[in-house]
mmCIF file of C-alpha atoms in Angstrom:
data_model
loop_
_atom_site.group_PDB
_atom_site.id
_atom_site.type_symbol
_atom_site.label_atom_id
_atom_site.label_comp_id
_atom_site.label_asym_id
_atom_site.label_seq_id
_atom_site.Cartn_x
_atom_site.Cartn_y
_atom_site.Cartn_z
ATOM 1 C CA SER O 284 -5.524 -2.885 -10.564
ATOM 2 C CA VAL O 285 -7.581 -0.086 -9.423
ATOM 3 C CA ILE O 286 -11.583 -1.162 -7.707
ATOM 4 C CA PHE O 287 -13.588 1.697 -7.331
ATOM 5 C CA SER O 288 -15.471 1.004 -4.356
ATOM 6 C CA HIS O 289 -16.050 2.989 -1.518
ATOM 7 C CA PRO O 290 -13.267 2.502 -0.186
ATOM 8 C CA THR O 291 -11.437 2.463 -3.135
ATOM 9 C CA ILE O 292 -8.883 -0.549 -3.550
ATOM 10 C CA GLY O 293 -5.404 -0.447 -5.681
ATOM 11 C CA THR O 294 -3.391 -3.340 -6.002
ATOM 12 C CA VAL O 295 0.241 -3.032 -8.127
ATOM 13 C CA GLY O 296 2.680 -5.724 -8.374
ATOM 14 C CA MET O 297 2.951 -9.025 -6.538
ATOM 15 C CA THR O 298 1.095 -10.749 -3.537
ATOM 16 C CA GLU O 299 2.697 -11.382 -0.628
ATOM 17 C CA GLU O 300 1.985 -14.805 -1.215
ATOM 18 C CA ASP O 301 3.437 -14.662 -4.711
ATOM 19 C CA ALA O 302 6.530 -12.832 -3.497
ATOM 20 C CA LYS O 303 7.173 -15.936 -1.184
ATOM 21 C CA GLN O 304 6.568 -18.602 -3.783
ATOM 22 C CA LYS O 305 8.339 -16.649 -6.182
ATOM 23 C CA TYR O 306 11.855 -15.492 -4.153
ATOM 24 C CA GLY O 307 11.339 -17.795 -0.766
ATOM 25 C CA GLU O 308 9.457 -16.935 2.386
ATOM 26 C CA GLN O 309 12.819 -15.523 4.261
ATOM 27 C CA ASN O 310 13.540 -12.939 1.496
ATOM 28 C CA VAL O 311 10.597 -11.383 1.548
ATOM 29 C CA LYS O 312 9.932 -8.720 4.118
ATOM 30 C CA VAL O 313 6.083 -7.114 4.094
ATOM 31 C CA TYR O 314 5.441 -3.784 5.751
ATOM 32 C CA LYS O 315 2.141 -2.765 6.666
ATOM 33 C CA SER O 316 0.754 0.916 7.621
ATOM 34 C CA LYS O 317 -2.928 2.825 8.135
ATOM 35 C CA PHE O 318 -3.038 6.138 8.039
ATOM 36 C CA ALA O 319 -5.910 8.634 7.761
ATOM 37 C CA ASN O 320 -5.864 10.265 4.842
ATOM 38 C CA ILE O 321 -4.417 13.778 4.379
ATOM 39 C CA TYR O 322 -7.986 14.629 2.525
ATOM 40 C CA TYR O 323 -9.147 14.515 6.376
ATOM 41 C CA GLY O 324 -6.399 16.345 8.113
ATOM 42 C CA PRO O 325 -8.359 19.944 8.394
ATOM 43 C CA TRP O 326 -11.508 17.634 9.858
ATOM 44 C CA GLN O 327 -12.605 18.604 13.757
ATOM 45 C CA VAL O 328 -12.527 15.299 14.317
ATOM 46 C CA GLU O 329 -10.802 13.231 16.470
ATOM 47 C CA GLN O 330 -7.674 10.854 14.917
ATOM 48 C CA GLN O 331 -9.216 7.821 16.051
ATOM 49 C CA ASP O 332 -12.571 9.120 14.447
ATOM 50 C CA LYS O 333 -11.413 9.464 11.323
ATOM 51 C CA PRO O 334 -11.941 7.129 8.460
ATOM 52 C CA LYS O 335 -8.006 5.408 7.710
ATOM 53 C CA THR O 336 -5.959 4.435 4.472
ATOM 54 C CA ALA O 337 -4.586 0.888 4.887
ATOM 55 C CA MET O 338 -1.742 0.279 2.397
ATOM 56 C CA LYS O 339 0.981 -3.249 2.301
ATOM 57 C CA LEU O 340 4.334 -2.758 0.828
ATOM 58 C CA VAL O 341 5.999 -6.131 -0.326
ATOM 59 C CA CYS O 342 9.755 -6.226 -0.771
ATOM 60 C CA VAL O 343 12.407 -8.679 -1.278
ATOM 61 C CA GLY O 344 16.162 -9.126 -0.821
ATOM 62 C CA GLU O 345 18.682 -6.990 1.251
ATOM 63 C CA GLU O 346 17.891 -3.878 -0.870
ATOM 64 C CA GLU O 347 14.157 -4.399 -0.366
ATOM 65 C CA LEU O 348 12.864 -4.166 -3.935
ATOM 66 C CA VAL O 349 9.506 -3.632 -3.409
ATOM 67 C CA VAL O 350 7.662 -5.668 -6.115
ATOM 68 C CA GLY O 351 3.912 -5.698 -4.741
ATOM 69 C CA LEU O 352 2.229 -2.300 -3.601
ATOM 70 C CA HIS O 353 -1.377 -2.588 -2.133
ATOM 71 C CA VAL O 354 -3.958 0.103 -0.634
ATOM 72 C CA ILE O 355 -7.429 0.296 0.278
ATOM 73 C CA GLY O 356 -9.205 4.000 1.510
ATOM 74 C CA MET O 357 -9.872 7.027 0.129
ATOM 75 C CA GLY O 358 -7.589 8.241 -2.748
ATOM 76 C CA ALA O 359 -6.238 4.810 -3.594
ATOM 77 C CA ASP O 360 -6.510 5.006 -7.083
ATOM 78 C CA GLU O 361 -4.548 8.175 -7.057
ATOM 79 C CA MET O 362 -1.551 7.086 -4.876
ATOM 80 C CA LEU O 363 -1.332 3.534 -7.144
ATOM 81 C CA GLN O 364 -0.804 5.941 -10.269
ATOM 82 C CA GLY O 365 2.601 6.448 -8.817
ATOM 83 C CA PHE O 366 4.024 3.724 -7.540
ATOM 84 C CA GLY O 367 3.157 2.149 -10.706
ATOM 85 C CA VAL O 368 5.465 4.277 -12.248
ATOM 86 C CA ALA O 369 8.049 2.996 -9.338
ATOM 87 C CA LEU O 370 7.270 0.065 -9.380
ATOM 88 C CA LYS O 371 7.890 -0.430 -12.782
ATOM 89 C CA MET O 372 11.896 1.721 -12.332
ATOM 90 C CA GLY O 373 12.771 -0.653 -9.384
ATOM 91 C CA ALA O 374 12.032 1.259 -6.693
ATOM 92 C CA THR O 375 13.015 0.078 -3.035
ATOM 93 C CA LYS O 376 12.256 0.823 -0.095
#
């Protein structure tokens, strides 16, 4: 699902809470990242001043099967299309 707000918000798969309920808290690993979107790369602005995109990856098991991905920031809608396919195909971290 994507919300076309400013910034764009997108989510695919399970939330962290849902994954912990289904697989058990000890089997869930969450990765979080913040980064400047590539769109802002050539801007002559200090890195810390560029708008950030935040991403959260929810994985389960030793093989770290990706069961959820959540993103907020410019281009979240476009990023989620590819991640949705990867999730459906059984992507692992």
